[in-house]
mmCIF file of C-alpha atoms and ligand atoms in Angstrom:
data_model
loop_
_atom_site.group_PDB
_atom_site.id
_atom_site.type_symbol
_atom_site.label_atom_id
_atom_site.label_comp_id
_atom_site.label_asym_id
_atom_site.label_seq_id
_atom_site.Cartn_x
_atom_site.Cartn_y
_atom_site.Cartn_z
ATOM 1 C CA MET C 1 0.153 -0.315 0.128
ATOM 2 C CA LYS C 2 0.743 3.457 -1.225
ATOM 3 C CA LYS C 3 2.462 6.014 2.121
ATOM 4 C CA ASN C 4 0.600 8.381 3.296
ATOM 5 C CA ILE C 5 2.665 12.051 3.109
ATOM 6 C CA LEU C 6 1.153 15.283 4.506
ATOM 7 C CA VAL C 7 1.998 17.661 2.217
ATOM 8 C CA THR C 8 1.412 20.959 3.916
ATOM 9 C CA GLY C 9 1.950 23.634 1.249
ATOM 10 C CA GLY C 10 0.966 21.672 -1.015
ATOM 11 C CA ALA C 11 -0.842 23.572 -3.178
ATOM 12 C CA GLY C 12 2.249 26.556 -2.925
ATOM 13 C CA TYR C 13 5.177 26.554 -5.214
ATOM 14 C CA VAL C 14 8.013 24.500 -3.570
ATOM 15 C CA GLY C 15 5.175 22.321 -1.698
ATOM 16 C CA SER C 16 3.788 21.341 -5.041
ATOM 17 C CA HIS C 17 6.820 20.233 -7.010
ATOM 18 C CA ALA C 18 7.742 18.208 -3.537
ATOM 19 C CA SER C 19 4.152 16.757 -4.428
ATOM 20 C CA LYS C 20 4.486 15.466 -7.925
ATOM 21 C CA VAL C 21 7.877 13.747 -6.675
ATOM 22 C CA LEU C 22 6.195 11.857 -4.024
ATOM 23 C CA TYR C 23 3.930 10.810 -6.732
ATOM 24 C CA LYS C 24 5.949 10.125 -9.060
ATOM 25 C CA ALA C 25 8.001 8.394 -6.464
ATOM 26 C CA GLY C 26 5.735 6.056 -5.370
ATOM 27 C CA TYR C 27 3.761 7.676 -2.463
ATOM 28 C CA ASN C 28 0.544 9.556 -1.822
ATOM 29 C CA PRO C 29 0.902 13.077 -0.545
ATOM 30 C CA ILE C 30 -2.081 14.609 1.132
ATOM 31 C CA THR C 31 -2.000 17.761 0.661
ATOM 32 C CA ILE C 32 -2.884 20.706 3.468
ATOM 33 C CA ASP C 33 -3.663 23.793 2.386
ATOM 34 C CA SER C 34 -5.025 27.272 3.671
ATOM 35 C CA LEU C 35 -5.083 28.806 -0.595
ATOM 36 C CA SER C 36 -3.987 31.989 1.566
ATOM 37 C CA THR C 37 -1.124 31.940 -0.977
ATOM 38 C CA GLY C 38 -1.836 29.559 -2.637
ATOM 39 C CA TRP C 39 -3.579 27.570 -5.529
ATOM 40 C CA SER C 40 -5.966 24.771 -5.766
ATOM 41 C CA ASP C 41 -4.857 24.180 -9.160
ATOM 42 C CA SER C 42 -2.035 23.243 -8.832
ATOM 43 C CA VAL C 43 -3.179 19.858 -5.951
ATOM 44 C CA LYS C 44 -3.047 17.238 -8.605
ATOM 45 C CA PHE C 45 -1.355 14.618 -7.304
ATOM 46 C CA GLY C 46 -3.219 13.087 -3.947
ATOM 47 C CA PRO C 47 -5.963 14.377 -1.967
ATOM 48 C CA PHE C 48 -6.080 17.657 -0.827
ATOM 49 C CA GLU C 49 -7.425 19.153 2.391
ATOM 50 C CA GLN C 50 -8.513 23.280 2.956
ATOM 51 C CA VAL C 51 -7.393 23.537 6.069
ATOM 52 C CA ASP C 52 -5.142 26.707 8.239
ATOM 53 C CA LEU C 53 -2.660 25.008 10.432
ATOM 54 C CA LEU C 54 -3.762 27.918 12.920
ATOM 55 C CA ASP C 55 -6.899 25.356 13.098
ATOM 56 C CA LEU C 56 -5.714 22.376 15.862
ATOM 57 C CA LYS C 57 -9.140 20.941 15.564
ATOM 58 C CA LYS C 58 -8.848 20.504 11.600
ATOM 59 C CA LEU C 59 -5.585 19.911 11.797
ATOM 60 C CA ASN C 60 -6.444 16.768 13.973
ATOM 61 C CA GLU C 61 -8.914 15.371 12.045
ATOM 62 C CA VAL C 62 -7.077 15.577 9.255
ATOM 63 C CA PHE C 63 -4.237 12.843 11.399
ATOM 64 C CA LEU C 64 -7.304 10.761 12.068
ATOM 65 C CA LYS C 65 -8.988 10.957 7.788
ATOM 66 C CA HIS C 66 -5.037 10.261 6.436
ATOM 67 C CA LYS C 67 -2.400 8.328 9.894
ATOM 68 C CA PRO C 68 -0.060 9.995 7.314
ATOM 69 C CA SER C 69 3.670 8.404 8.178
ATOM 70 C CA SER C 70 5.850 11.416 7.373
ATOM 71 C CA ILE C 71 5.067 14.939 7.236
ATOM 72 C CA MET C 72 6.554 17.755 4.742
ATOM 73 C CA HIS C 73 6.169 21.099 5.910
ATOM 74 C CA PHE C 74 6.002 23.723 3.542
ATOM 75 C CA ALA C 75 3.392 25.848 4.505
ATOM 76 C CA ALA C 76 4.408 29.372 5.542
ATOM 77 C CA LEU C 77 4.426 33.402 4.642
ATOM 78 C CA SER C 78 7.556 33.882 3.071
ATOM 79 C CA GLN C 79 7.495 37.774 1.527
ATOM 80 C CA VAL C 80 10.208 39.423 3.576
ATOM 81 C CA GLU C 81 9.112 43.387 3.320
ATOM 82 C CA GLU C 82 5.037 42.115 3.827
ATOM 83 C CA SER C 83 7.070 40.428 7.095
ATOM 84 C CA ILE C 84 8.420 43.649 8.418
ATOM 85 C CA ILE C 85 5.537 45.755 8.078
ATOM 86 C CA GLU C 86 2.832 42.990 9.829
ATOM 87 C CA PRO C 87 5.541 41.490 11.710
ATOM 88 C CA GLU C 88 2.640 40.061 13.878
ATOM 89 C CA LYS C 89 1.748 38.148 10.711
ATOM 90 C CA TYR C 90 4.521 36.024 10.304
ATOM 91 C CA TRP C 91 4.759 35.558 14.349
ATOM 92 C CA ARG C 92 1.366 33.936 14.358
ATOM 93 C CA ASN C 93 1.114 32.406 11.202
ATOM 94 C CA ASN C 94 4.916 30.821 10.429
ATOM 95 C CA LEU C 95 5.040 29.702 14.591
ATOM 96 C CA ILE C 96 2.257 28.669 15.832
ATOM 97 C CA GLY C 97 1.193 26.975 12.397
ATOM 98 C CA SER C 98 4.463 24.858 13.041
ATOM 99 C CA LEU C 99 3.888 24.514 17.086
ATOM 100 C CA ASN C 100 0.409 23.092 16.001
ATOM 101 C CA LEU C 101 1.831 20.832 13.677
ATOM 102 C CA LEU C 102 4.818 18.974 15.820
ATOM 103 C CA GLU C 103 2.234 19.098 18.435
ATOM 104 C CA THR C 104 -0.047 17.287 16.423
ATOM 105 C CA ALA C 105 1.629 14.252 14.474
ATOM 106 C CA VAL C 106 3.843 14.222 18.190
ATOM 107 C CA ASN C 107 -0.151 13.175 19.510
ATOM 108 C CA HIS C 108 -0.410 10.850 15.897
ATOM 109 C CA LYS C 109 3.119 9.282 16.426
ATOM 110 C CA CYS C 110 4.658 10.760 13.229
ATOM 111 C CA LEU C 111 7.541 11.624 13.706
ATOM 112 C CA ASP C 112 9.655 11.803 10.635
ATOM 113 C CA PHE C 113 9.567 15.698 9.710
ATOM 114 C CA VAL C 114 11.337 17.768 6.934
ATOM 115 C CA PHE C 115 10.914 20.760 7.001
ATOM 116 C CA SER C 116 11.215 23.819 4.716
ATOM 117 C CA SER C 117 13.618 26.796 5.494
ATOM 118 C CA THR C 118 15.308 29.215 3.801
ATOM 119 C CA CYS C 119 19.051 30.508 3.572
ATOM 120 C CA ALA C 120 17.971 34.222 4.681
ATOM 121 C CA ILE C 121 18.384 32.416 8.047
ATOM 122 C CA TYR C 122 22.121 33.072 7.214
ATOM 123 C CA GLY C 123 21.678 36.984 6.833
ATOM 124 C CA ASP C 124 24.743 39.362 5.591
ATOM 125 C CA GLN C 125 27.938 37.308 6.263
ATOM 126 C CA ASP C 126 31.412 37.716 4.857
ATOM 127 C CA SER C 127 32.572 34.457 4.028
ATOM 128 C CA VAL C 128 31.863 33.815 0.104
ATOM 129 C CA ILE C 129 30.310 30.391 -0.239
ATOM 130 C CA ILE C 130 27.693 30.238 3.098
ATOM 131 C CA ASN C 131 28.054 26.316 4.234
ATOM 132 C CA GLU C 132 26.009 24.879 7.228
ATOM 133 C CA ASN C 133 28.183 26.013 10.618
ATOM 134 C CA THR C 134 28.034 29.590 8.454
ATOM 135 C CA PRO C 135 26.547 31.452 12.225
ATOM 136 C CA GLN C 136 23.403 32.899 11.237
ATOM 137 C CA LYS C 137 22.256 36.246 11.332
ATOM 138 C CA PRO C 138 18.284 36.863 10.196
ATOM 139 C CA LYS C 139 16.958 40.124 9.161
ATOM 140 C CA ASN C 140 13.374 39.621 9.065
ATOM 141 C CA PRO C 141 10.822 38.655 11.241
ATOM 142 C CA TYR C 142 10.258 36.317 8.091
ATOM 143 C CA SER C 143 13.808 34.427 8.655
ATOM 144 C CA SER C 144 13.785 35.022 12.659
ATOM 145 C CA SER C 145 10.304 33.060 12.143
ATOM 146 C CA LYS C 146 12.495 30.329 10.577
ATOM 147 C CA ARG C 147 14.702 30.244 12.744
ATOM 148 C CA ALA C 148 12.590 30.270 15.128
ATOM 149 C CA VAL C 149 10.626 26.961 14.427
ATOM 150 C CA GLU C 150 14.001 25.187 13.036
ATOM 151 C CA GLU C 151 14.691 25.813 17.184
ATOM 152 C CA MET C 152 11.081 24.098 18.189
ATOM 153 C CA ILE C 153 11.692 20.797 15.556
ATOM 154 C CA HIS C 154 14.971 20.751 17.721
ATOM 155 C CA HIS C 155 13.940 20.501 20.487
ATOM 156 C CA TYR C 156 11.080 18.461 19.786
ATOM 157 C CA SER C 157 13.182 16.329 18.445
ATOM 158 C CA ILE C 158 15.126 16.221 22.256
ATOM 159 C CA SER C 159 12.283 15.639 24.042
ATOM 160 C CA LYS C 160 9.442 13.842 22.356
ATOM 161 C CA GLY C 161 11.582 11.398 19.578
ATOM 162 C CA LEU C 162 11.164 13.308 16.677
ATOM 163 C CA LYS C 163 13.267 13.009 13.892
ATOM 164 C CA TYR C 164 13.553 15.772 11.446
ATOM 165 C CA VAL C 165 15.552 17.431 7.793
ATOM 166 C CA ILE C 166 15.983 20.815 7.786
ATOM 167 C CA PHE C 167 16.581 22.114 4.530
ATOM 168 C CA ARG C 168 17.737 25.662 3.936
ATOM 169 C CA TYR C 169 17.398 26.483 0.335
ATOM 170 C CA PHE C 170 19.145 29.219 -1.523
ATOM 171 C CA ASN C 171 16.897 31.188 -4.416
ATOM 172 C CA VAL C 172 14.685 28.286 -5.670
ATOM 173 C CA ALA C 173 13.183 29.215 -9.648
ATOM 174 C CA GLY C 174 12.395 27.593 -12.864
ATOM 175 C CA ALA C 175 9.561 25.295 -13.681
ATOM 176 C CA ASP C 176 8.164 21.599 -13.587
ATOM 177 C CA THR C 177 9.669 19.511 -16.905
ATOM 178 C CA ASP C 178 6.050 19.547 -17.770
ATOM 179 C CA CYS C 179 5.054 22.634 -16.920
ATOM 180 C CA GLU C 180 1.899 20.845 -15.469
ATOM 181 C CA ILE C 181 2.948 23.430 -12.237
ATOM 182 C CA GLY C 182 4.891 25.754 -11.820
ATOM 183 C CA GLU C 183 5.764 29.298 -10.013
ATOM 184 C CA PHE C 184 2.413 31.828 -9.064
ATOM 185 C CA HIS C 185 3.262 33.896 -6.900
ATOM 186 C CA ASN C 186 -0.026 36.553 -5.882
ATOM 187 C CA PRO C 187 1.699 39.519 -5.182
ATOM 188 C CA GLU C 188 5.197 38.900 -7.062
ATOM 189 C CA THR C 189 8.474 39.371 -5.526
ATOM 190 C CA HIS C 190 10.372 37.543 -7.209
ATOM 191 C CA LEU C 191 13.484 38.265 -9.709
ATOM 192 C CA ILE C 192 13.094 35.789 -12.253
ATOM 193 C CA PRO C 193 9.133 35.172 -12.696
ATOM 194 C CA LEU C 194 9.552 40.000 -12.924
ATOM 195 C CA VAL C 195 11.961 40.276 -15.424
ATOM 196 C CA LEU C 196 9.902 37.872 -17.319
ATOM 197 C CA ASP C 197 6.560 39.824 -17.165
ATOM 198 C CA ALA C 198 9.006 42.755 -18.615
ATOM 199 C CA VAL C 199 9.545 40.011 -21.117
ATOM 200 C CA SER C 200 6.226 40.074 -22.060
ATOM 201 C CA GLY C 201 4.680 43.449 -21.103
ATOM 202 C CA LYS C 202 3.115 42.597 -18.551
ATOM 203 C CA ARG C 203 5.563 45.275 -16.462
ATOM 204 C CA GLN C 204 7.320 48.356 -18.374
ATOM 205 C CA HIS C 205 10.841 46.878 -16.770
ATOM 206 C CA ILE C 206 12.530 45.687 -14.445
ATOM 207 C CA LYS C 207 12.883 47.699 -11.246
ATOM 208 C CA ILE C 208 17.048 46.630 -9.735
ATOM 209 C CA PHE C 209 17.084 47.336 -6.337
ATOM 210 C CA GLY C 210 20.127 48.537 -5.666
ATOM 211 C CA THR C 211 23.219 49.164 -7.309
ATOM 212 C CA ASP C 212 25.905 49.731 -4.501
ATOM 213 C CA TYR C 213 25.856 46.807 -3.192
ATOM 214 C CA LYS C 214 30.373 45.428 -2.276
ATOM 215 C CA THR C 215 29.646 43.175 -5.336
ATOM 216 C CA PHE C 216 31.397 42.907 -8.786
ATOM 217 C CA ASP C 217 28.257 44.889 -10.296
ATOM 218 C CA GLY C 218 26.926 46.906 -7.271
ATOM 219 C CA THR C 219 23.679 44.549 -8.028
ATOM 220 C CA CYS C 220 22.681 41.833 -5.063
ATOM 221 C CA ILE C 221 24.108 37.954 -5.610
ATOM 222 C CA ARG C 222 22.180 34.978 -5.057
ATOM 223 C CA ASP C 223 22.580 31.072 -5.601
ATOM 224 C CA TYR C 224 19.478 29.451 -7.712
ATOM 225 C CA VAL C 225 17.962 26.550 -7.342
ATOM 226 C CA HIS C 226 15.420 24.444 -9.663
ATOM 227 C CA VAL C 227 12.328 24.257 -7.941
ATOM 228 C CA SER C 228 12.762 20.241 -8.965
ATOM 229 C CA ASP C 229 15.911 19.650 -7.968
ATOM 230 C CA ILE C 230 14.712 21.291 -4.215
ATOM 231 C CA ALA C 231 12.004 18.988 -4.990
ATOM 232 C CA GLU C 232 14.303 15.867 -5.069
ATOM 233 C CA ALA C 233 15.875 16.892 -2.488
ATOM 234 C CA HIS C 234 13.158 16.335 -0.572
ATOM 235 C CA LEU C 235 12.332 13.110 -1.184
ATOM 236 C CA LEU C 236 16.086 12.334 -0.047
ATOM 237 C CA GLY C 237 15.684 13.665 2.831
ATOM 238 C CA LEU C 238 12.661 11.487 3.097
ATOM 239 C CA LYS C 239 13.634 8.376 2.276
ATOM 240 C CA TRP C 240 16.591 9.102 4.771
ATOM 241 C CA LEU C 241 14.775 9.620 8.397
ATOM 242 C CA ASN C 242 12.630 6.617 6.785
ATOM 243 C CA ARG C 243 16.042 4.723 7.010
ATOM 244 C CA GLY C 244 16.410 6.058 10.141
ATOM 245 C CA GLU C 245 18.984 8.126 10.085
ATOM 246 C CA ALA C 246 20.447 11.178 12.557
ATOM 247 C CA SER C 247 18.123 14.521 12.166
ATOM 248 C CA ARG C 248 19.814 16.968 9.887
ATOM 249 C CA VAL C 249 20.623 20.101 8.956
ATOM 250 C CA TYR C 250 21.647 20.324 4.617
ATOM 251 C CA ASN C 251 22.020 23.599 2.916
ATOM 252 C CA LEU C 252 20.530 23.145 -0.786
ATOM 253 C CA GLY C 253 22.789 24.952 -3.219
ATOM 254 C CA THR C 254 24.753 24.875 -6.211
ATOM 255 C CA GLY C 255 27.774 27.037 -5.125
ATOM 256 C CA HIS C 256 27.046 29.844 -8.196
ATOM 257 C CA GLY C 257 25.865 32.852 -7.923
ATOM 258 C CA PHE C 258 24.353 34.747 -10.165
ATOM 259 C CA SER C 259 24.230 38.975 -9.300
ATOM 260 C CA VAL C 260 20.667 40.466 -10.555
ATOM 261 C CA ARG C 261 22.541 42.499 -13.710
ATOM 262 C CA GLU C 262 23.644 38.581 -14.415
ATOM 263 C CA VAL C 263 20.294 36.696 -13.725
ATOM 264 C CA ILE C 264 18.375 39.951 -16.956
ATOM 265 C CA LYS C 265 21.261 39.014 -19.391
ATOM 266 C CA CYS C 266 20.352 35.745 -18.976
ATOM 267 C CA VAL C 267 16.727 36.262 -19.938
ATOM 268 C CA GLU C 268 18.051 38.555 -22.349
ATOM 269 C CA LYS C 269 19.762 35.937 -24.038
ATOM 270 C CA VAL C 270 17.180 33.186 -23.415
ATOM 271 C CA THR C 271 13.750 34.611 -24.637
ATOM 272 C CA ASN C 272 15.403 36.822 -27.510
ATOM 273 C CA GLU C 273 14.457 40.343 -26.070
ATOM 274 C CA ASN C 274 16.073 42.988 -24.849
ATOM 275 C CA VAL C 275 14.487 44.086 -20.991
ATOM 276 C CA SER C 276 13.673 47.223 -19.981
ATOM 277 C CA VAL C 277 15.911 47.859 -16.221
ATOM 278 C CA LEU C 278 14.665 50.933 -13.867
ATOM 279 C CA GLU C 279 17.740 51.566 -11.347
ATOM 280 C CA CYS C 280 16.718 52.051 -8.091
ATOM 281 C CA ASN C 281 17.194 51.976 -4.274
ATOM 282 C CA ARG C 282 17.849 48.670 -2.307
ATOM 283 C CA ARG C 283 14.875 47.367 -0.853
ATOM 284 C CA PHE C 284 14.813 46.716 2.926
ATOM 285 C CA GLY C 285 15.439 43.555 3.966
ATOM 286 C CA ASP C 286 17.637 42.547 1.284
ATOM 287 C CA CYS C 287 21.551 41.012 1.951
ATOM 288 C CA SER C 288 24.269 41.717 -0.345
ATOM 289 C CA GLN C 289 25.099 37.774 -0.993
ATOM 290 C CA LEU C 290 23.913 34.574 -0.764
ATOM 291 C CA VAL C 291 26.082 31.981 -2.160
ATOM 292 C CA SER C 292 26.256 28.178 -0.473
ATOM 293 C CA SER C 293 27.322 24.983 -0.693
ATOM 294 C CA SER C 294 26.168 21.787 -0.956
ATOM 295 C CA SER C 295 28.222 19.497 -0.201
ATOM 296 C CA LEU C 296 27.072 17.918 2.742
ATOM 297 C CA ALA C 297 24.096 17.200 1.280
ATOM 298 C CA ASN C 298 25.316 15.605 -1.756
ATOM 299 C CA LYS C 299 27.714 13.596 0.829
ATOM 300 C CA GLU C 300 24.369 11.900 2.866
ATOM 301 C CA LEU C 301 21.970 12.192 1.058
ATOM 302 C CA GLY C 302 23.292 12.505 -2.566
ATOM 303 C CA TRP C 303 21.508 15.844 -4.160
ATOM 304 C CA THR C 304 22.870 16.516 -6.588
ATOM 305 C CA PRO C 305 21.302 20.139 -8.508
ATOM 306 C CA ILE C 306 20.386 18.985 -11.827
ATOM 307 C CA ARG C 307 18.987 21.356 -13.308
ATOM 308 C CA SER C 308 20.027 24.667 -11.624
ATOM 309 C CA ASN C 309 22.101 26.330 -13.776
ATOM 310 C CA LEU C 310 19.980 29.154 -14.637
ATOM 311 C CA ASP C 311 19.984 29.077 -18.947
ATOM 312 C CA GLN C 312 17.466 25.800 -16.965
ATOM 313 C CA ILE C 313 16.030 27.393 -14.644
ATOM 314 C CA ILE C 314 14.863 30.559 -17.515
ATOM 315 C CA THR C 315 14.235 28.355 -20.397
ATOM 316 C CA ASP C 316 11.531 26.274 -18.063
ATOM 317 C CA ALA C 317 10.799 29.604 -15.951
ATOM 318 C CA TRP C 318 9.755 30.810 -19.561
ATOM 319 C CA ARG C 319 7.791 27.208 -20.558
ATOM 320 C CA TRP C 320 5.920 28.248 -17.518
ATOM 321 C CA HIS C 321 4.913 31.867 -18.355
ATOM 322 C CA GLN C 322 3.898 31.413 -21.638
ATOM 323 C CA ASN C 323 1.856 27.946 -21.322
ATOM 324 C CA GLY C 324 1.097 27.609 -17.158
ATOM 325 C CA PHE C 325 -1.385 29.306 -15.086
ATOM 326 C CA TYR C 326 -3.273 29.316 -11.533
ATOM 327 C CA SER C 327 -6.857 29.807 -10.674
ATOM 328 C CA LYS C 328 -8.805 30.239 -7.814
HETATM 329 N N1 UFG T 1 14.935 42.966 -6.888
HETATM 330 C C1 UFG T 1 14.494 42.794 -8.188
HETATM 331 N N2 UFG T 1 13.380 43.631 -8.948
HETATM 332 C C2 UFG T 1 12.197 42.121 -8.284
HETATM 333 C C3 UFG T 1 12.600 41.815 -7.464
HETATM 334 C C4 UFG T 1 14.370 41.755 -6.737
HETATM 335 O O1 UFG T 1 15.622 43.657 -8.050
HETATM 336 O O2 UFG T 1 11.418 43.393 -8.895
HETATM 337 C C5 UFG T 1 16.463 41.664 -6.731
HETATM 338 C C6 UFG T 1 16.648 41.116 -4.857
HETATM 339 O O3 UFG T 1 16.769 42.550 -4.782
HETATM 340 C C7 UFG T 1 17.489 40.361 -4.496
HETATM 341 C C8 UFG T 1 17.373 39.931 -5.333
HETATM 342 O O4 UFG T 1 16.435 40.376 -7.521
HETATM 343 O O5 UFG T 1 18.623 41.326 -4.472
HETATM 344 C C9 UFG T 1 16.220 38.485 -5.450
HETATM 345 O O6 UFG T 1 14.487 38.278 -4.774
HETATM 346 P P1 UFG T 1 14.273 37.858 -4.726
HETATM 347 O O7 UFG T 1 13.048 38.504 -4.516
HETATM 348 O O8 UFG T 1 13.749 36.718 -6.144
HETATM 349 O O9 UFG T 1 14.714 36.891 -3.846
HETATM 350 P P2 UFG T 1 15.274 37.125 -2.379
HETATM 351 O O10 UFG T 1 16.554 36.171 -2.278
HETATM 352 O O11 UFG T 1 14.725 37.824 -1.720
HETATM 353 O O12 UFG T 1 14.834 35.804 -1.545
HETATM 354 C C10 UFG T 1 13.546 35.253 -2.195
HETATM 355 C C11 UFG T 1 12.602 34.868 -0.822
HETATM 356 C C12 UFG T 1 13.182 34.631 0.693
HETATM 357 C C13 UFG T 1 13.592 33.521 0.483
HETATM 358 C C14 UFG T 1 14.790 33.780 -0.094
HETATM 359 C C15 UFG T 1 16.179 32.418 0.247
HETATM 360 O O13 UFG T 1 11.451 35.802 -1.219
HETATM 361 O O14 UFG T 1 11.490 33.661 1.050
HETATM 362 O O15 UFG T 1 14.284 33.660 -1.392
HETATM 363 O O16 UFG T 1 15.460 31.119 -0.648
HETATM 364 F F1 UFG T 1 14.074 33.135 1.791
#
């Protein structure tokens, strides 16, 4: 019989791609999502329960009904700027929602837990390449809430028998190769979909937030990882836990950073269109450079990103941009 895996936030960008990978690997992904930011159209690979993690009673009912054997926890609010303006929303949703999930998981003896964390917890760093031991300096309520959830998970592992794999991903981008699912945020804040909007005429130009960073061309540098590679890592993390291995934290990056200007140039190359650029002030809460080694995930999980070169990421994102859409 197929194993049921609870996927919180399975109607969101990364959660839906992870659900597809689970489904293809022979699992039954059970999506729970409040649809506050996710899309029901993206739940294509297993049952769907519209539940908010803040609703402890309904959450318990989902566990009783589906009896999941493991959990992948993606559900979270994730806009840095919004988190600065409305910190209470982030602490309530991300922290209390995760606490409810942990409590329910432990009550139901569902103890293998994969968590979606973020490189944003590292904040501004002097080191060029970040690794899992780089000191953390979260710069905004969003990243602080993610770090707090990491700590909470760790405490549950010490006293309640929970086992975890935490993934700190760098900048997730791209879309499903079959174009069944893709990136669709409302409002959109991420660089690659916004540059594609500028190409397709949905926006007049792309704003570059900051040209005075201490980087080679003055713009921020990020490590872009294909969403399908991130999803594959979750499957490997799940198998790692199901084999009885120890709890772990892994960075998911490629070791290569690209500046905002380089990303725009790559979009121009892939789409064969020119992009109009507007140079603006820095965006509050941004770090100048976030690039990671993923040697630990490679060594222990055997994770190798295979679609994460920038051309491929943008090619897949562009295909999705032209062909895919969701409606509530
Ligand atoms: N940028 C622009 N113009 C835009 C949008 C973005 O210049 O219109 C710049 C940003 O300033 C940043 C880079 O492009 O330097 C990437 O920005 P994104 O918004 O695409 O991604 P972030 O690095 O800010 O953060 C994203 C998510 C976070 C997550 C982080 C790491 O928003 O939730 O990736 O995964 F924590």
